[in-house]
CSV table of C-alpha atoms in Angstrom, one decimal:
chain,number,residue,atom,x,y,z
A,1,MET,CA,18.3,6.9,-14.1
A,2,GLU,CA,17.4,10.1,-16.0
A,3,SER,CA,15.0,9.2,-18.8
A,4,ALA,CA,15.7,10.8,-22.2
A,5,LYS,CA,12.0,11.8,-22.4
A,6,SER,CA,12.1,13.8,-19.2
A,7,LEU,CA,15.1,15.9,-20.1
A,8,GLY,CA,14.3,19.5,-20.7
A,9,LEU,CA,11.2,19.4,-18.4
A,10,PRO,CA,11.0,21.4,-15.1
A,11,LEU,CA,12.4,19.5,-12.2
A,12,TYR,CA,9.1,18.7,-10.6
A,13,LYS,CA,7.6,17.4,-13.9
A,14,ARG,CA,10.4,14.8,-14.1
A,15,ALA,CA,9.3,13.1,-10.9
A,16,ASN,CA,7.5,9.8,-11.1
A,17,SER,CA,4.0,9.1,-9.8
A,18,LEU,CA,5.3,7.4,-6.6
A,19,SER,CA,7.3,10.4,-5.6
A,20,LYS,CA,4.4,12.7,-6.2
A,21,ILE,CA,2.1,10.6,-4.0
A,22,LEU,CA,4.8,10.4,-1.3
A,23,LEU,CA,5.2,14.2,-1.3
A,24,PHE,CA,1.5,14.5,-0.7
A,25,LEU,CA,1.4,11.8,2.1
A,26,LEU,CA,4.5,13.0,3.9
A,27,SER,CA,3.3,16.7,3.7
A,28,PHE,CA,-0.2,15.7,4.9
A,29,ILE,CA,1.2,13.9,8.0
A,30,GLY,CA,3.5,16.9,8.7
A,31,ILE,CA,0.6,19.4,8.5
A,32,VAL,CA,-1.6,17.4,10.8
A,33,MET,CA,1.2,17.2,13.3
A,34,ALA,CA,1.8,21.0,13.4
A,35,ARG,CA,0.8,22.2,16.9
A,36,SER,CA,3.3,24.8,18.1
A,37,PRO,CA,3.6,28.4,16.6
A,38,LEU,CA,7.1,27.4,15.4
A,39,ALA,CA,5.7,24.3,13.6
A,40,ILE,CA,2.9,26.4,12.0
A,41,PHE,CA,5.5,28.9,10.8
A,42,SER,CA,7.7,26.2,9.3
A,43,THR,CA,4.6,24.8,7.5
A,44,LEU,CA,3.9,28.2,6.0
A,45,ILE,CA,7.5,28.4,4.8
A,46,TYR,CA,7.3,24.9,3.4
A,47,LEU,CA,4.0,25.5,1.5
A,48,SER,CA,5.3,28.9,0.2
A,49,PHE,CA,8.4,27.0,-1.1
A,50,LEU,CA,6.2,24.4,-2.8
A,51,THR,CA,4.1,27.2,-4.4
A,52,ILE,CA,7.2,28.8,-5.8
A,53,PHE,CA,8.9,25.5,-6.8
A,54,LEU,CA,5.8,24.2,-8.6
A,55,HIS,CA,5.3,27.5,-10.4
A,56,VAL,CA,1.8,27.9,-9.1
A,57,GLY,CA,1.9,31.5,-8.0
A,58,PHE,CA,0.7,33.0,-4.7
A,59,LYS,CA,-2.4,34.6,-6.3
A,60,ARG,CA,-3.7,31.3,-7.6
A,61,ALA,CA,-2.8,29.5,-4.3
A,62,LEU,CA,-4.8,32.1,-2.3
A,63,ILE,CA,-7.8,31.8,-4.7
A,64,SER,CA,-7.9,28.0,-4.1
A,65,LEU,CA,-8.5,28.7,-0.4
A,66,LYS,CA,-11.6,30.8,-1.1
A,67,GLY,CA,-13.9,27.8,-1.1
A,68,VAL,CA,-13.0,26.7,2.4
A,69,ALA,CA,-12.5,30.2,3.9
A,70,VAL,CA,-16.1,30.3,5.3
A,71,PHE,CA,-15.8,26.8,6.6
A,72,SER,CA,-12.5,27.6,8.4
A,73,ILE,CA,-14.0,30.7,10.0
A,74,PHE,CA,-16.9,28.5,11.2
A,75,VAL,CA,-14.4,25.9,12.6
A,76,PHE,CA,-12.6,28.7,14.4
A,77,PHE,CA,-15.8,30.1,16.1
A,78,MET,CA,-17.1,26.7,17.0
A,79,ASN,CA,-13.8,25.9,18.8
A,80,ALA,CA,-13.5,29.4,20.3
A,81,PHE,CA,-16.9,29.3,21.9
A,82,PHE,CA,-17.6,25.6,22.6
A,83,TYR,CA,-14.2,24.0,23.3
A,84,THR,CA,-14.3,24.3,27.1
A,85,ARG,CA,-16.2,26.2,29.8
A,86,GLU,CA,-13.2,26.6,32.1
A,87,ASN,CA,-11.7,30.1,32.7
A,88,PRO,CA,-13.9,32.0,30.2
A,89,LEU,CA,-12.7,35.4,28.9
A,90,PHE,CA,-16.3,36.2,28.1
A,91,SER,CA,-19.5,34.2,28.5
A,92,PHE,CA,-23.1,34.7,27.3
A,93,TRP,CA,-25.9,32.0,27.4
A,94,ILE,CA,-24.3,28.8,26.1
A,95,PHE,CA,-21.2,30.6,24.6
A,96,TYR,CA,-17.9,30.5,26.5
A,97,LEU,CA,-15.1,32.3,24.8
A,98,THR,CA,-11.8,30.8,26.2
A,99,GLU,CA,-8.1,31.3,25.5
A,100,GLU,CA,-7.7,27.5,25.0
A,101,GLY,CA,-10.6,27.5,22.6
A,102,ILE,CA,-9.2,30.4,20.5
A,103,ILE,CA,-5.8,28.6,20.2
A,104,ASN,CA,-7.4,25.3,19.3
A,105,GLY,CA,-9.7,27.1,16.8
A,106,LEU,CA,-6.8,28.9,15.1
A,107,ARG,CA,-5.0,25.6,14.9
A,108,PHE,CA,-7.8,23.7,13.3
A,109,ALA,CA,-8.7,26.5,10.9
A,110,PHE,CA,-5.0,26.6,9.9
A,111,ILE,CA,-5.0,22.8,9.3
A,112,VAL,CA,-8.1,23.0,7.1
A,113,LEU,CA,-6.6,25.8,5.0
A,114,MET,CA,-3.2,24.3,4.7
A,115,LEU,CA,-4.5,20.8,3.7
A,116,THR,CA,-6.7,22.4,1.0
A,117,LEU,CA,-3.7,24.3,-0.3
A,118,LEU,CA,-1.6,21.1,-0.3
A,119,SER,CA,-4.4,19.3,-2.3
A,120,TYR,CA,-4.5,22.1,-4.8
A,121,LEU,CA,-0.7,22.1,-5.2
A,122,THR,CA,-0.5,18.3,-5.6
A,123,LEU,CA,-3.3,18.4,-8.2
A,124,SER,CA,-1.6,21.3,-10.0
A,125,PHE,CA,1.4,19.2,-11.0
A,126,SER,CA,0.0,15.7,-11.2
A,127,SER,CA,-3.0,14.3,-13.0
A,128,PRO,CA,-5.6,12.1,-11.2
A,129,GLU,CA,-4.3,9.1,-13.3
A,130,GLU,CA,-0.8,9.7,-12.0
A,131,MET,CA,-2.1,9.8,-8.5
A,132,GLY,CA,-3.9,6.5,-9.0
A,133,GLU,CA,-0.7,5.0,-10.5
A,134,GLY,CA,1.2,6.3,-7.5
A,135,ILE,CA,-1.2,4.6,-5.0
A,136,THR,CA,-0.9,1.4,-7.0
A,137,HIS,CA,2.9,1.5,-6.6
A,138,LEU,CA,2.6,2.4,-2.9
A,139,ILE,CA,0.3,-0.6,-2.1
A,140,SER,CA,2.1,-3.2,-4.3
A,141,PRO,CA,3.9,-4.7,-1.3
A,142,LEU,CA,0.5,-5.8,0.1
A,143,ARG,CA,0.5,-8.5,-2.6
A,144,LYS,CA,2.6,-10.5,-0.1
A,145,LEU,CA,-0.4,-10.5,2.3
A,146,SER,CA,-2.6,-12.0,-0.4
A,147,VAL,CA,-4.3,-8.7,-1.2
A,148,ASN,CA,-5.5,-8.6,-4.8
A,149,VAL,CA,-3.5,-5.5,-5.6
A,150,SER,CA,-4.6,-5.5,-9.3
A,151,SER,CA,-8.3,-5.2,-8.3
A,152,VAL,CA,-7.5,-2.5,-5.8
A,153,SER,CA,-5.5,-0.5,-8.3
A,154,PHE,CA,-8.2,-0.9,-10.9
A,155,VAL,CA,-10.8,0.4,-8.5
A,156,ILE,CA,-8.6,3.4,-7.5
A,157,SER,CA,-7.8,4.5,-11.1
A,158,LEU,CA,-11.5,4.0,-12.1
A,159,SER,CA,-12.8,6.0,-9.2
A,160,PHE,CA,-10.5,8.9,-10.1
A,161,SER,CA,-11.9,8.9,-13.7
A,162,PHE,CA,-15.5,8.8,-12.4
A,163,VAL,CA,-15.2,12.0,-10.3
A,164,PRO,CA,-15.3,14.6,-13.2
A,165,PHE,CA,-18.2,12.7,-14.7
A,166,LEU,CA,-20.1,12.8,-11.5
A,167,ILE,CA,-19.4,16.5,-10.9
A,168,ALA,CA,-20.7,17.3,-14.4
A,169,GLU,CA,-23.7,15.0,-13.8
A,170,SER,CA,-24.6,16.7,-10.4
A,171,LYS,CA,-24.5,20.1,-12.1
A,172,THR,CA,-26.8,19.0,-14.8
A,173,ILE,CA,-29.3,17.4,-12.3
A,174,LYS,CA,-29.1,20.5,-10.1
A,175,ARG,CA,-30.0,22.7,-13.1
A,176,ALA,CA,-32.8,20.4,-14.1
A,177,GLN,CA,-34.3,20.4,-10.6
A,178,ILE,CA,-34.1,24.2,-10.5
A,179,SER,CA,-35.8,24.6,-13.9
A,180,ARG,CA,-38.6,22.3,-12.8
A,181,SER,CA,-39.5,24.3,-9.7
A,182,PRO,CA,-41.4,27.6,-10.3
A,183,LYS,CA,-40.4,28.9,-6.9
A,184,ARG,CA,-36.9,29.4,-5.5
A,185,ILE,CA,-35.8,26.1,-4.0
A,186,ASN,CA,-34.2,25.9,-0.6
A,187,ARG,CA,-30.5,25.0,-1.0
A,188,LEU,CA,-30.6,22.1,1.4
A,189,PHE,CA,-33.8,20.7,-0.3
A,190,LEU,CA,-32.0,21.0,-3.7
A,191,VAL,CA,-29.1,18.9,-2.4
A,192,PHE,CA,-31.5,16.1,-1.4
A,193,THR,CA,-33.3,16.2,-4.7
A,194,ILE,CA,-30.1,15.4,-6.5
A,195,ILE,CA,-29.1,12.3,-4.5
A,196,LEU,CA,-31.5,9.8,-6.1
A,197,PRO,CA,-31.1,10.8,-9.7
A,198,MET,CA,-27.3,10.8,-9.2
A,199,PHE,CA,-27.3,7.3,-7.8
A,200,ILE,CA,-29.5,6.0,-10.7
A,201,SER,CA,-27.4,7.6,-13.4
A,202,SER,CA,-24.1,6.6,-11.9
A,203,PHE,CA,-25.2,3.0,-11.5
A,204,ARG,CA,-26.4,3.0,-15.1
A,205,ARG,CA,-23.1,4.2,-16.2
A,206,ALA,CA,-21.3,1.6,-14.0
A,207,ASP,CA,-23.5,-1.1,-15.6
A,208,GLU,CA,-22.8,0.0,-19.1
A,209,LEU,CA,-19.1,0.2,-18.4
A,210,SER,CA,-18.8,-3.2,-16.8
A,211,MET,CA,-20.8,-4.8,-19.7
A,212,ALA,CA,-18.5,-3.1,-22.3
A,213,MET,CA,-15.4,-4.3,-20.5
A,214,GLU,CA,-16.7,-7.9,-20.2
A,215,ALA,CA,-17.7,-7.9,-23.9
A,216,ARG,CA,-14.1,-7.1,-24.7
A,217,GLY,CA,-12.9,-10.1,-22.7
A,218,PHE,CA,-11.8,-8.2,-19.5
A,219,ARG,CA,-12.3,-10.5,-16.4
A,220,GLY,CA,-10.5,-8.4,-13.9
A,221,VAL,CA,-7.5,-10.7,-13.5
A,222,PHE,CA,-4.5,-8.8,-14.6
A,223,TYR,CA,-1.4,-7.2,-13.2
A,224,ARG,CA,0.1,-4.2,-14.8
A,225,LYS,CA,3.0,-2.4,-13.1
A,226,GLU,CA,5.1,0.0,-15.1
A,227,ARG,CA,8.7,0.2,-14.1
A,228,LEU,CA,9.4,3.5,-12.3
A,229,LEU,CA,12.1,5.7,-13.7
A,230,TYR,CA,13.9,7.8,-11.1
A,231,SER,CA,15.3,11.3,-11.8
A,232,SER,CA,16.7,14.3,-9.9
A,233,GLY,CA,13.0,15.5,-9.6
A,234,ASP,CA,12.2,12.5,-7.4
A,235,ALA,CA,15.2,13.1,-5.1
A,236,VAL,CA,14.1,16.8,-4.7
A,237,LEU,CA,10.4,15.9,-4.0
A,238,ILE,CA,11.1,13.1,-1.5
A,239,GLY,CA,14.0,14.9,0.1
A,240,VAL,CA,12.1,18.1,0.7
A,241,SER,CA,9.0,16.4,2.0
A,242,SER,CA,11.0,14.1,4.3
A,243,LEU,CA,12.9,17.0,5.7
A,244,TYR,CA,9.7,18.8,6.4
A,245,LEU,CA,8.2,15.8,8.2
A,246,MET,CA,11.4,15.3,10.2
A,247,ILE,CA,11.3,19.0,11.3
A,248,GLN,CA,7.6,18.6,12.4
A,249,ILE,CA,8.5,15.4,14.4
A,250,LEU,CA,11.3,17.3,16.0
A,251,PHE,CA,9.0,20.2,17.0
A,252,LEU,CA,6.5,17.7,18.4
A,253,ILE,CA,9.2,16.1,20.5
A,254,MET,CA,10.5,19.5,21.7
A,255,GLU,CA,7.0,20.5,22.7
A,256,LYS,CA,6.4,17.3,24.7
A,257,TYR,CA,9.7,17.0,26.5
A,258,ILE,CA,11.4,20.4,26.6
B,1,MET,CA,-22.7,-10.4,-9.9
B,2,SER,CA,-19.4,-10.6,-11.9
B,3,GLU,CA,-16.1,-9.5,-10.5
B,4,VAL,CA,-15.8,-6.7,-13.1
B,5,LYS,CA,-19.2,-5.3,-12.2
B,6,LYS,CA,-18.4,-5.4,-8.5
B,7,MET,CA,-15.1,-3.4,-9.1
B,8,THR,CA,-16.9,-0.9,-11.3
B,9,ILE,CA,-19.7,-0.4,-8.7
B,10,ALA,CA,-17.0,0.0,-5.9
B,11,ALA,CA,-15.2,2.6,-8.0
B,12,MET,CA,-18.4,4.5,-8.6
B,13,CYS,CA,-19.3,4.4,-4.9
B,14,ILE,CA,-15.9,5.9,-4.1
B,15,ALA,CA,-16.4,8.6,-6.6
B,16,LEU,CA,-19.9,9.3,-5.2
B,17,SER,CA,-18.5,9.6,-1.7
B,18,VAL,CA,-16.2,12.3,-3.0
B,19,VAL,CA,-18.8,14.2,-5.0
B,20,LEU,CA,-21.8,14.0,-2.6
B,21,PRO,CA,-20.1,15.8,0.3
B,22,LEU,CA,-19.0,18.5,-2.1
B,23,ALA,CA,-22.7,19.2,-2.8
B,24,PHE,CA,-23.4,19.3,0.9
B,25,HIS,CA,-20.6,21.7,1.6
B,26,SER,CA,-22.5,24.4,-0.2
B,27,VAL,CA,-24.9,24.4,2.8
B,28,GLN,CA,-23.4,25.5,6.1
B,29,ASN,CA,-22.5,22.6,8.4
B,30,ALA,CA,-24.7,20.2,6.3
B,31,ALA,CA,-21.9,17.7,5.6
B,32,ALA,CA,-21.2,17.2,9.3
B,33,VAL,CA,-24.9,16.7,10.2
B,34,PHE,CA,-26.1,14.6,7.2
B,35,CYS,CA,-22.9,12.4,6.8
B,36,PRO,CA,-23.3,12.1,3.0
B,37,MET,CA,-20.1,10.0,2.7
B,38,HIS,CA,-21.7,7.1,4.6
B,39,ILE,CA,-24.4,6.5,2.0
B,40,PRO,CA,-22.2,5.1,-0.9
B,41,VAL,CA,-20.2,3.0,1.6
B,42,PHE,CA,-23.3,1.3,2.9
B,43,ILE,CA,-24.6,0.8,-0.6
B,44,ALA,CA,-21.3,-0.7,-1.7
B,45,GLY,CA,-21.3,-3.2,1.2
B,46,LEU,CA,-25.0,-4.1,0.7
B,47,ILE,CA,-24.8,-4.8,-3.0
B,48,THR,CA,-21.3,-6.0,-3.7
B,49,SER,CA,-19.5,-7.9,-1.0
B,50,TRP,CA,-17.8,-7.4,2.4
B,51,SER,CA,-14.4,-7.1,0.7
B,52,TYR,CA,-15.5,-4.3,-1.7
B,53,GLY,CA,-17.4,-2.6,1.1
B,54,LEU,CA,-14.2,-2.6,3.2
B,55,LEU,CA,-12.2,-1.3,0.3
B,56,VAL,CA,-14.7,1.5,-0.4
B,57,GLY,CA,-14.8,2.4,3.3
B,58,ILE,CA,-11.0,2.7,3.5
B,59,LEU,CA,-10.5,4.5,0.2
B,60,SER,CA,-13.4,7.0,0.2
B,61,PRO,CA,-12.0,9.3,2.9
B,62,VAL,CA,-8.4,9.0,1.6
B,63,ILE,CA,-9.3,9.9,-2.0
B,64,SER,CA,-11.7,12.6,-0.9
B,65,ALA,CA,-8.9,14.1,1.2
B,66,MET,CA,-6.6,14.0,-1.8
B,67,ILE,CA,-9.0,15.7,-4.1
B,68,THR,CA,-10.9,18.1,-1.9
B,69,GLY,CA,-8.8,18.3,1.3
B,70,MET,CA,-11.9,17.0,3.3
B,71,PRO,CA,-12.0,15.2,5.7
B,72,ASN,CA,-9.0,17.1,7.2
B,73,GLY,CA,-6.1,15.4,8.9
B,74,ALA,CA,-7.5,15.2,12.4
B,75,HIS,CA,-10.7,13.4,11.2
B,76,LEU,CA,-9.2,11.3,8.5
B,77,ALA,CA,-8.0,8.2,10.4
B,78,PRO,CA,-11.1,7.9,12.7
B,79,MET,CA,-13.3,8.3,9.7
B,80,MET,CA,-11.4,5.6,7.8
B,81,VAL,CA,-12.0,3.2,10.7
B,82,GLU,CA,-15.7,4.1,10.9
B,83,LEU,CA,-16.4,3.8,7.2
B,84,MET,CA,-14.3,0.6,6.9
B,85,ALA,CA,-16.5,-1.0,9.7
B,86,TYR,CA,-19.7,0.2,7.9
B,87,GLY,CA,-18.6,-1.3,4.6
B,88,LEU,CA,-17.4,-4.5,6.2
B,89,PHE,CA,-20.4,-5.2,8.4
B,90,SER,CA,-23.0,-4.2,5.8
B,91,GLY,CA,-21.4,-6.6,3.4
B,92,LEU,CA,-21.2,-9.4,5.9
B,93,LEU,CA,-24.7,-9.0,7.3
B,94,SER,CA,-26.2,-8.7,3.8
B,95,MET,CA,-24.5,-12.0,2.8
B,96,LYS,CA,-25.6,-13.8,5.9
B,97,ILE,CA,-29.2,-12.5,6.5
B,98,ARG,CA,-31.8,-14.1,4.2
B,99,THR,CA,-35.4,-13.7,5.4
B,100,LYS,CA,-36.9,-14.0,1.9
B,101,HIS,CA,-38.1,-10.4,2.2
B,102,VAL,CA,-35.8,-7.9,0.5
B,103,TYR,CA,-36.7,-4.9,2.6
B,104,LEU,CA,-36.4,-6.8,5.8
B,105,ASP,CA,-33.0,-8.1,4.8
B,106,LEU,CA,-31.8,-4.7,3.9
B,107,TYR,CA,-33.1,-3.0,7.1
B,108,ILE,CA,-31.6,-5.7,9.4
B,109,SER,CA,-28.3,-5.5,7.6
B,110,LEU,CA,-28.3,-1.7,7.5
B,111,ILE,CA,-29.3,-1.2,11.1
B,112,GLY,CA,-26.8,-3.9,12.3
B,113,ALA,CA,-24.0,-2.3,10.3
B,114,MET,CA,-24.8,1.2,11.6
B,115,LEU,CA,-24.7,-0.1,15.2
B,116,LEU,CA,-21.6,-2.3,14.9
B,117,GLY,CA,-19.8,0.4,12.9
B,118,ARG,CA,-20.5,3.0,15.5
B,119,ILE,CA,-19.3,0.6,18.3
B,120,VAL,CA,-16.0,0.0,16.3
B,121,ALA,CA,-15.6,3.7,15.7
B,122,GLY,CA,-16.2,4.6,19.4
B,123,LEU,CA,-13.8,1.9,20.5
B,124,SER,CA,-11.1,3.1,18.1
B,125,ARG,CA,-11.5,6.7,19.4
B,126,ALA,CA,-11.5,5.5,23.0
B,127,LEU,CA,-8.5,3.2,22.7
B,128,ILE,CA,-6.4,4.8,19.9
B,129,PHE,CA,-7.2,8.3,18.7
B,130,MET,CA,-8.4,10.0,21.9
B,131,LYS,CA,-7.0,7.7,24.5
B,132,GLY,CA,-7.9,8.7,28.0
B,133,SER,CA,-10.1,11.7,27.0
B,134,TYR,CA,-13.1,10.0,25.4
B,135,ALA,CA,-16.2,9.5,27.5
B,136,ILE,CA,-19.3,7.5,26.8
B,137,GLY,CA,-21.4,10.7,26.8
B,138,VAL,CA,-19.3,12.1,24.0
B,139,PHE,CA,-19.7,8.9,22.1
B,140,PHE,CA,-23.5,9.0,22.3
B,141,THR,CA,-23.6,12.7,21.4
B,142,GLY,CA,-21.2,12.4,18.5
B,143,TYR,CA,-22.6,9.2,16.9
B,144,PHE,CA,-26.4,9.3,17.8
B,145,ILE,CA,-27.6,12.8,18.8
B,146,THR,CA,-25.7,15.2,16.5
B,147,CYS,CA,-26.1,13.1,13.4
B,148,TRP,CA,-29.7,11.9,14.0
B,149,PRO,CA,-30.8,13.5,10.7
B,150,ALA,CA,-28.2,11.4,8.9
B,151,ILE,CA,-29.5,8.2,10.6
B,152,LEU,CA,-33.0,9.0,9.5
B,153,ILE,CA,-32.0,9.9,5.9
B,154,GLN,CA,-29.8,6.7,5.6
B,155,LEU,CA,-32.7,4.5,6.9
B,156,ALA,CA,-35.1,6.2,4.5
B,157,ILE,CA,-32.9,6.3,1.4
B,158,ILE,CA,-30.6,3.3,1.3
B,159,PRO,CA,-33.1,0.3,1.3
B,160,SER,CA,-35.3,2.1,-1.2
B,161,LEU,CA,-32.4,2.9,-3.4
B,162,VAL,CA,-31.1,-0.7,-3.4
B,163,PHE,CA,-34.6,-2.0,-4.0
B,164,GLY,CA,-35.0,0.5,-6.9
B,165,LEU,CA,-31.7,-0.6,-8.4
B,166,GLU,CA,-32.8,-4.2,-8.3
B,167,ARG,CA,-36.1,-3.3,-9.9
B,168,ALA,CA,-34.3,-1.4,-12.7
B,169,ASN,CA,-32.1,-4.5,-13.3
B,170,LEU,CA,-29.0,-2.5,-12.6
B,171,ILE,CA,-27.9,-5.1,-10.0
B,172,PRO,CA,-29.0,-8.7,-9.6
B,173,ARG,CA,-32.1,-9.5,-7.6
B,174,ARG,CA,-31.6,-11.0,-4.1
B,175,TYR,CA,-34.4,-13.5,-4.7
B,176,ALA,CA,-35.6,-14.9,-8.0
B,177,VAL,CA,-38.9,-13.5,-9.3
B,178,LYS,CA,-41.8,-16.1,-9.0
B,179,SER,CA,-42.9,-17.0,-12.5
B,180,LEU,CA,-46.6,-16.5,-13.4
B,181,SER,CA,-47.0,-20.1,-14.5
B,182,SER,CA,-46.0,-21.7,-11.2
């Protein structure tokens, strides 16, 4: 059913939270399964399609990969030199450059980059609250196994809302620690100095929040499930991601048996 | 501890397990060596209950993967099993072990959870994720040798942190304080 509210919006914005989370999950599984060059090529086409479809733009998509570029290069070199010691192309001390290692390294570096891009694309068209709501809808069948779905969904949505607060808090603490030290602090030491203050401030925040909720009569026993409205956007998102996953499964079967 | 407070603490621990590795990723390979995601999971298990520890263990890597793309696909499922076991066992041991000494309780629970969690994680890799290609040497290297700095840091930080939170009255005390009159 097409809701009156969603008319006039781009196709991907009309989709409900469940479809958005399903797009992420199906694509995630598909990317992890990509092994052969053909599967990797199809993943690239799929993510390019998503980039165009979600109006993100290739420049912004490439900028999102900047943060993990160094990590991917590190993953590649670790695999290339340490994966195996059999049939080395080149060896020096403990380093063994092998063909198998290079292929494996390229694959893992590719997976890291593509998963980061997928996370960026998913967050570009859905808010953290929507993702929390999507997970709640996804796990709602667990109620039949006596799982307290309302508590789980509450924890998920609350954790999503805590992340920006904690990122801001960690930056503040980091700046405070740098300003206290007259010398330049080692980066690793700086990371350790933020752990304790971060835990204390986050637990204080959790304490205040729980007290405020209890004072307003909230006891954690509720169940809220909004009815999902389906539109053409949902069909496109689920259809495209399912098709991609099926293609990846097909490539995997072809690689194994043919 | 009330149910609402347990839920809030569990949510905060999940958020911490997303943000802490982000801070560690600024230093080359630090996240892999220091395992920052383990700390909030152990704390959730120790101070809430086994069920919330289990929940934090399952959800932390999933939500972190959704927001930051880390842990990546190949490591997500084994990590979920490992963290789930840490949360579950730290909660169960913390509930059962009562020696009347807070630090002793915390250390026994923590060390027990670390060992049992690693056994579960090793078994899951040997039987499911890396069936047929997982050796005992790889298990010891991966879970005890490579990450020895993480083990030391967790043993140093977690009990002190839980004790500090008790002292700051942010969580209920394990044992009632002896009154001066008695």
